Short mmCIF file of C-alpha atoms and ligand atoms in Angstrom, two decimals:
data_model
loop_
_atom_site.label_atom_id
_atom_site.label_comp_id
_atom_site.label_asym_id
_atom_site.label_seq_id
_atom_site.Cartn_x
_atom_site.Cartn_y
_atom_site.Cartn_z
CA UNK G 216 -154.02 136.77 -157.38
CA UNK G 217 -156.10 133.86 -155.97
CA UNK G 218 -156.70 133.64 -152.48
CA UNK G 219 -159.19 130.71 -151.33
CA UNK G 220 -160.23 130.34 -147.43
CA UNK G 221 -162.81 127.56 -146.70
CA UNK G 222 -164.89 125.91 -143.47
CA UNK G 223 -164.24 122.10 -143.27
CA UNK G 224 -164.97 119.19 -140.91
CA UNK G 225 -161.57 119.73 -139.11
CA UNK G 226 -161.39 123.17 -139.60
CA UNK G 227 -160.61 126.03 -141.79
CA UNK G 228 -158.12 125.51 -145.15
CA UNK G 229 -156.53 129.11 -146.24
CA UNK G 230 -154.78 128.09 -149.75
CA UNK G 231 -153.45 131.33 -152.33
CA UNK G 232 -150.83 132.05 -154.85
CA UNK G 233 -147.40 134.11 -155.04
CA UNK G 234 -147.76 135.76 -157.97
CA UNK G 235 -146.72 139.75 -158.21
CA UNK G 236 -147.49 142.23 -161.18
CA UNK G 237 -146.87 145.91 -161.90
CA UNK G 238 -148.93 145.85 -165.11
CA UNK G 239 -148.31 143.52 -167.26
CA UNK G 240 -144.93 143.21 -165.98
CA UNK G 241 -144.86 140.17 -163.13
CA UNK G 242 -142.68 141.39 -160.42
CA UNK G 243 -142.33 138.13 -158.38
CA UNK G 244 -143.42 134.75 -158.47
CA UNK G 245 -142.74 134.05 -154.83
CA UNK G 246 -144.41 136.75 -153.25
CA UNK G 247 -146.08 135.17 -149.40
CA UNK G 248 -150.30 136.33 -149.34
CA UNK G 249 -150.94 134.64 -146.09
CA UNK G 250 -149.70 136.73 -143.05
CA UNK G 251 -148.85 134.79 -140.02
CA UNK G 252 -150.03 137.24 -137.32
CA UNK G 253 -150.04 135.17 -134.21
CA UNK G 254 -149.88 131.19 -133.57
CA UNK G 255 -153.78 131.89 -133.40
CA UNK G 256 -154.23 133.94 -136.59
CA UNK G 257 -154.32 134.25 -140.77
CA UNK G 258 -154.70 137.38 -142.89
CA UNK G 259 -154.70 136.46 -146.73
CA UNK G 260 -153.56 139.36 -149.29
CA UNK G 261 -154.83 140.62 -152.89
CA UNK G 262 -155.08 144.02 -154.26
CA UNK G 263 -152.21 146.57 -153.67
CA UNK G 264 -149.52 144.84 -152.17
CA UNK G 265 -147.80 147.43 -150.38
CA UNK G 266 -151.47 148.47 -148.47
CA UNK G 267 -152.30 144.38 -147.57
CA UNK G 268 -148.91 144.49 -146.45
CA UNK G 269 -148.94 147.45 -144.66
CA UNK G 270 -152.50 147.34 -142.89
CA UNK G 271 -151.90 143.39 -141.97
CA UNK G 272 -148.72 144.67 -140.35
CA UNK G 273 -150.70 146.83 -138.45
CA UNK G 274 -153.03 144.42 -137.33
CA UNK G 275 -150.51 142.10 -136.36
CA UNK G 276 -149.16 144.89 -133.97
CA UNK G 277 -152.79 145.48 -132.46
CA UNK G 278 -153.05 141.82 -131.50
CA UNK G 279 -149.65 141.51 -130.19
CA UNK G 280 -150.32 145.15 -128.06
CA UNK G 281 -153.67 144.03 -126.59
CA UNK G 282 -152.28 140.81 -125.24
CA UNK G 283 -150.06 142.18 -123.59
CA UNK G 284 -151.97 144.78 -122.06
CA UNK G 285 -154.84 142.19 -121.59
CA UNK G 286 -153.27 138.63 -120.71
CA UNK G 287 -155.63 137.46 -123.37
CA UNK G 288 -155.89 137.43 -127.65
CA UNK G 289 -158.65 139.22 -129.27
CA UNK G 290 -161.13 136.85 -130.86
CA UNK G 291 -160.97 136.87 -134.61
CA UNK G 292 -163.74 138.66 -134.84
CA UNK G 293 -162.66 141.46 -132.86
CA UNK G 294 -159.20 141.26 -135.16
CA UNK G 295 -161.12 141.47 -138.45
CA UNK G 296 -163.67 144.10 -137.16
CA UNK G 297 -160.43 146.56 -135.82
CA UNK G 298 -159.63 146.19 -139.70
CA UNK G 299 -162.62 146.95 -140.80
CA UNK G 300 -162.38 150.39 -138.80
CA UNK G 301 -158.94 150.87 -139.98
CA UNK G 302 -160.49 150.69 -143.78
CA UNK G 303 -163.72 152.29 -143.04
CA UNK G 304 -161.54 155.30 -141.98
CA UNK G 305 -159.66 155.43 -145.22
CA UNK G 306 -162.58 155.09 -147.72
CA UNK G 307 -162.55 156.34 -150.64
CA UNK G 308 -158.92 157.34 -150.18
CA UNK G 309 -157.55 154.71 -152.49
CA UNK G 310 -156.79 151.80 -150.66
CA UNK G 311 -157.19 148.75 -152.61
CA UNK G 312 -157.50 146.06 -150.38
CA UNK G 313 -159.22 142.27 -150.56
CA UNK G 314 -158.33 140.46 -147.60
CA UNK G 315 -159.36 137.11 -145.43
CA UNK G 316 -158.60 137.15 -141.82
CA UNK G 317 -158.74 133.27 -140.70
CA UNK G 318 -158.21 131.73 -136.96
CA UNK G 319 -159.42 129.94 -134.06
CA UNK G 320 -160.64 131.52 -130.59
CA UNK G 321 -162.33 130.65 -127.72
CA UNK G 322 -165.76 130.10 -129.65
CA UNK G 323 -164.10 127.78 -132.34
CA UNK G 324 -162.47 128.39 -135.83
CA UNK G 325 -163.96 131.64 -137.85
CA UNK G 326 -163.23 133.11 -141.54
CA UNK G 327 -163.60 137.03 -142.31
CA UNK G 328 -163.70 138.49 -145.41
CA UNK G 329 -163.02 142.28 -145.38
CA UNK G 330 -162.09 144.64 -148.31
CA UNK G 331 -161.24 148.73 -149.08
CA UNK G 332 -165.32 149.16 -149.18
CA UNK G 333 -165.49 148.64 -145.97
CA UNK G 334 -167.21 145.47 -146.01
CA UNK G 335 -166.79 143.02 -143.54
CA UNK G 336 -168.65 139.42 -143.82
CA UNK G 337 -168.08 136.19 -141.99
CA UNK G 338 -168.37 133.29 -143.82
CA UNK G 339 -167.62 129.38 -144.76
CA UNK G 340 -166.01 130.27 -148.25
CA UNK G 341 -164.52 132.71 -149.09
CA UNK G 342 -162.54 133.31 -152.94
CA UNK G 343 -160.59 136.60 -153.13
CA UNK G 344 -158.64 137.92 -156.23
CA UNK G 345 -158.43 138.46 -159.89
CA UNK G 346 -158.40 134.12 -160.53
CA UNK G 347 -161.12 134.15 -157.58
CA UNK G 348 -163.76 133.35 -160.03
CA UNK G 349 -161.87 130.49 -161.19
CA UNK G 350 -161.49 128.75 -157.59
CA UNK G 351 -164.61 126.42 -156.40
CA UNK G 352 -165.52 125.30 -152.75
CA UNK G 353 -166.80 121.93 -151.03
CA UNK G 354 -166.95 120.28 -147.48
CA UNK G 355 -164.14 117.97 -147.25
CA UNK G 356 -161.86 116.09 -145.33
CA UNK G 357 -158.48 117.39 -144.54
CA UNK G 358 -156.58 115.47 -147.32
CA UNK G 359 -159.62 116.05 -149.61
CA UNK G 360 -159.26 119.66 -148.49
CA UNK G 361 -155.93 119.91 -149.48
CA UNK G 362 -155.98 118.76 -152.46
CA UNK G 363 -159.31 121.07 -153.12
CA UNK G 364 -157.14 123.65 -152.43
CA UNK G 365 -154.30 123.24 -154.06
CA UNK G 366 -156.39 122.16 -157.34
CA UNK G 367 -157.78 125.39 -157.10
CA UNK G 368 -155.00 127.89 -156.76
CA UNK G 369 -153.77 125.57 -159.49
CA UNK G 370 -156.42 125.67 -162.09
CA UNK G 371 -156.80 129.31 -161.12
CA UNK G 372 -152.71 130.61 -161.55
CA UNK G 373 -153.47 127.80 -164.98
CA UNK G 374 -156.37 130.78 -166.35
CA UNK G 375 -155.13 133.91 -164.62
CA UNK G 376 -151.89 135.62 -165.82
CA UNK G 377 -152.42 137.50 -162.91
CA UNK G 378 -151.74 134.48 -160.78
CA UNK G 379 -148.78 131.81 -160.43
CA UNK G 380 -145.64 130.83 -158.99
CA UNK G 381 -146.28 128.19 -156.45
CA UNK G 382 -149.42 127.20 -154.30
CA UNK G 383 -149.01 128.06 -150.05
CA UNK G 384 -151.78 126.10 -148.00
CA UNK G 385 -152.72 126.85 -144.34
CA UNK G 386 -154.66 124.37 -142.58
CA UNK G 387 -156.97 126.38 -139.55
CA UNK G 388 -157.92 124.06 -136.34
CA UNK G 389 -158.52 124.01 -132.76
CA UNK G 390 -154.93 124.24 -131.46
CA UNK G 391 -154.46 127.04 -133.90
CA UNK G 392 -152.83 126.40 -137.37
CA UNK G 393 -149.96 123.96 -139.39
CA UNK G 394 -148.15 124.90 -142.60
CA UNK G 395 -149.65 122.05 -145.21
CA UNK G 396 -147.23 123.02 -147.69
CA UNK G 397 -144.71 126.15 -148.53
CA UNK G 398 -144.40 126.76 -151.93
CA UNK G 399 -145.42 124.08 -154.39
CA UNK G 400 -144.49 125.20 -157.68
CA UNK G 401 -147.51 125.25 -160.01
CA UNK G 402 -145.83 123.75 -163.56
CA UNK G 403 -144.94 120.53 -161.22
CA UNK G 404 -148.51 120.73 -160.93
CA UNK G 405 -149.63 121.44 -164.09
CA UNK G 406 -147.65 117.58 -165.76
CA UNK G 407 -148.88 115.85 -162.18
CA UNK G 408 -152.99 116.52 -163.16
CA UNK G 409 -151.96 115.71 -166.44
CA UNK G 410 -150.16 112.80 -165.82
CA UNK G 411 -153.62 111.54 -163.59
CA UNK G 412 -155.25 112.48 -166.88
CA UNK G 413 -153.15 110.54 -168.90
CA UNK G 414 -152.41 112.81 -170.99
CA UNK G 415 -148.77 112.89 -171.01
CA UNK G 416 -148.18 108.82 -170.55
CA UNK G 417 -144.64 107.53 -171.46
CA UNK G 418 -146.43 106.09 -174.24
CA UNK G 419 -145.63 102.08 -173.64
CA UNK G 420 -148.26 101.03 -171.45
C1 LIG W 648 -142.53 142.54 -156.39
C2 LIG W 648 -143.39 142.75 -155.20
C3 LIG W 648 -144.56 143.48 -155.15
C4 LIG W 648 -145.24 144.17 -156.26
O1 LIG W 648 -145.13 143.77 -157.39
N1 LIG W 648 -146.01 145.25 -155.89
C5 LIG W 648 -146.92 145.82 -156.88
C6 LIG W 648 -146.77 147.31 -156.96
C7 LIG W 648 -148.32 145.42 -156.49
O2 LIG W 648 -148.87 145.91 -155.53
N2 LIG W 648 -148.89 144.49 -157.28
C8 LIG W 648 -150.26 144.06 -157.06
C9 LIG W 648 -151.09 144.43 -158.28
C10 LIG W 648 -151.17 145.90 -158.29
C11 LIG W 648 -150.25 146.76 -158.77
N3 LIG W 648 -150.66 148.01 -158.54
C12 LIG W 648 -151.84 148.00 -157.88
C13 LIG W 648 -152.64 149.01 -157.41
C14 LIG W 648 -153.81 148.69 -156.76
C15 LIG W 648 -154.18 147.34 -156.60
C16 LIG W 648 -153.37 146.30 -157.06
C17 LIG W 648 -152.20 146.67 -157.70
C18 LIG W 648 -150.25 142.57 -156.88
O3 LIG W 648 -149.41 141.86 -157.37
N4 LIG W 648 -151.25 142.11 -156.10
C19 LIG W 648 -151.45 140.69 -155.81
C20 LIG W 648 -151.55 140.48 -154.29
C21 LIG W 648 -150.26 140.60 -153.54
C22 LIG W 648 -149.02 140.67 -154.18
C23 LIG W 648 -147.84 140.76 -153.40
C24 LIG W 648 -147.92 140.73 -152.01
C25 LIG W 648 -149.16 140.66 -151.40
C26 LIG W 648 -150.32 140.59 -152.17
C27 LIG W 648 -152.75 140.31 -156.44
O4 LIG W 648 -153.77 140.76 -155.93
C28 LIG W 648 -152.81 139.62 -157.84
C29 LIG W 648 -151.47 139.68 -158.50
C30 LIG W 648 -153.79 140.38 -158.71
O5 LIG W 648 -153.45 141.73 -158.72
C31 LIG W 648 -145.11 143.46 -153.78
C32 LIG W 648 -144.14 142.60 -153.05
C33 LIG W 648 -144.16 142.20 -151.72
C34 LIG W 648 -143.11 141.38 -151.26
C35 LIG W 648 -142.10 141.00 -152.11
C36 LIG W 648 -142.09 141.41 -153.45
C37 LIG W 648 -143.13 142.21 -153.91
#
């Protein structure tokens, strides 16, 4: 898995993979890491599928039960810190766990990174997974921060066997957050760079 989550000028760009494995064995190529939990909020997925899934779930619920009992959303610090309780609580109980929780509040857009440890850090970057190492950050525009992202996941799902399918891209700003794009399919990728290379020209020019 590579999950990537990044402070821009416009905002905050959440781009990750859909790749599934059970050992060696991938399970699914189209597998969603980026949890929509309200029109406000982001969590990001990678470690154990089933506990991301679950815990996110979870988290989702919280958000949706407060606002109703409060007329008003948790910020996304309060989101990310309930996590961090929920985790904290399970220690040690073998939870694997490596999750962003991205969104915009009444104090602006914020990034969270939280994980099974119990660690909880805000941040402007943010690279979570196995291909993690492989993704890179920079302060862009929106386009430019696109295409960071989608570079990234690429060349990352490229080096990671761990990682692949197609890339999913979030894009975080004030009024909340837009879909950039839904599943772009990472071997359409791989002979687009190339092509920009030139290294697979049709040979006549
Ligand atoms: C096939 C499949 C799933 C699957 O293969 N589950 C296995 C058991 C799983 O959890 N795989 C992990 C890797 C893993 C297996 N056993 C573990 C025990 C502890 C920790 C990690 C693991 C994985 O792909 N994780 C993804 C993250 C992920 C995958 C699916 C959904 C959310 C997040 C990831 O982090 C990279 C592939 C690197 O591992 C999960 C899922 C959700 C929705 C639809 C299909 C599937």
């Amino acid at each position: 898995t590579t999950t990537l989550g990044f402070v821009f000028k416009e905002g905050i760009l959440l781009a990750v993979d859909s790749r599934a494995s059970m050992g060696s064995f991938l399970s699914s190529e189209q597998v969603r890491k980026v949890i929509e939990i309200n029109e406000y909020l982001l969590g990001t997925m990678a470690g154990g599928a089933a506990d991301c899934q679950y815990w996110l779930a979870y988290l989702a619920n919280h958000c949706r039960t407060y606002e109703l009992k409060n007329g008003s959303k948790l910020s996304v610090a309060a989101a990310s810190k309930f996590l961090q309780g929920i985790l904290i609580g399970y220690k040690n109980s073998g939870l694997s766990m490596g999750c962003m929780i991205a969104g915009t509040d009444l104090s602006g857009q914020h990034l969270y990174y939280i994980d099974n440890d119990g660690m909880r850090l805000k941040g402007d970057i943010f690279s979570v997974g196995s291909g993690s190492t492989y993704a890179y950050d920079m302060i862009l525009s929106l386009t430019e921060a696109v295409e960071l992202g989608v570079r990234a996941i690429y060349h990352a799902t490229h080096r990671d066997t761990a990682s692949g399918g197609v890339v999913r891209v979030y894009h975080i700003h004030q009024n909340g957050w837009t879909k950039v794009h839904d599943g772009i399919d990472v071997v359409d990728l791989h002979y687009k760079f190339a092509q920009q290379k030139g290294l697979v020209g049709d040979g006549d020019e």
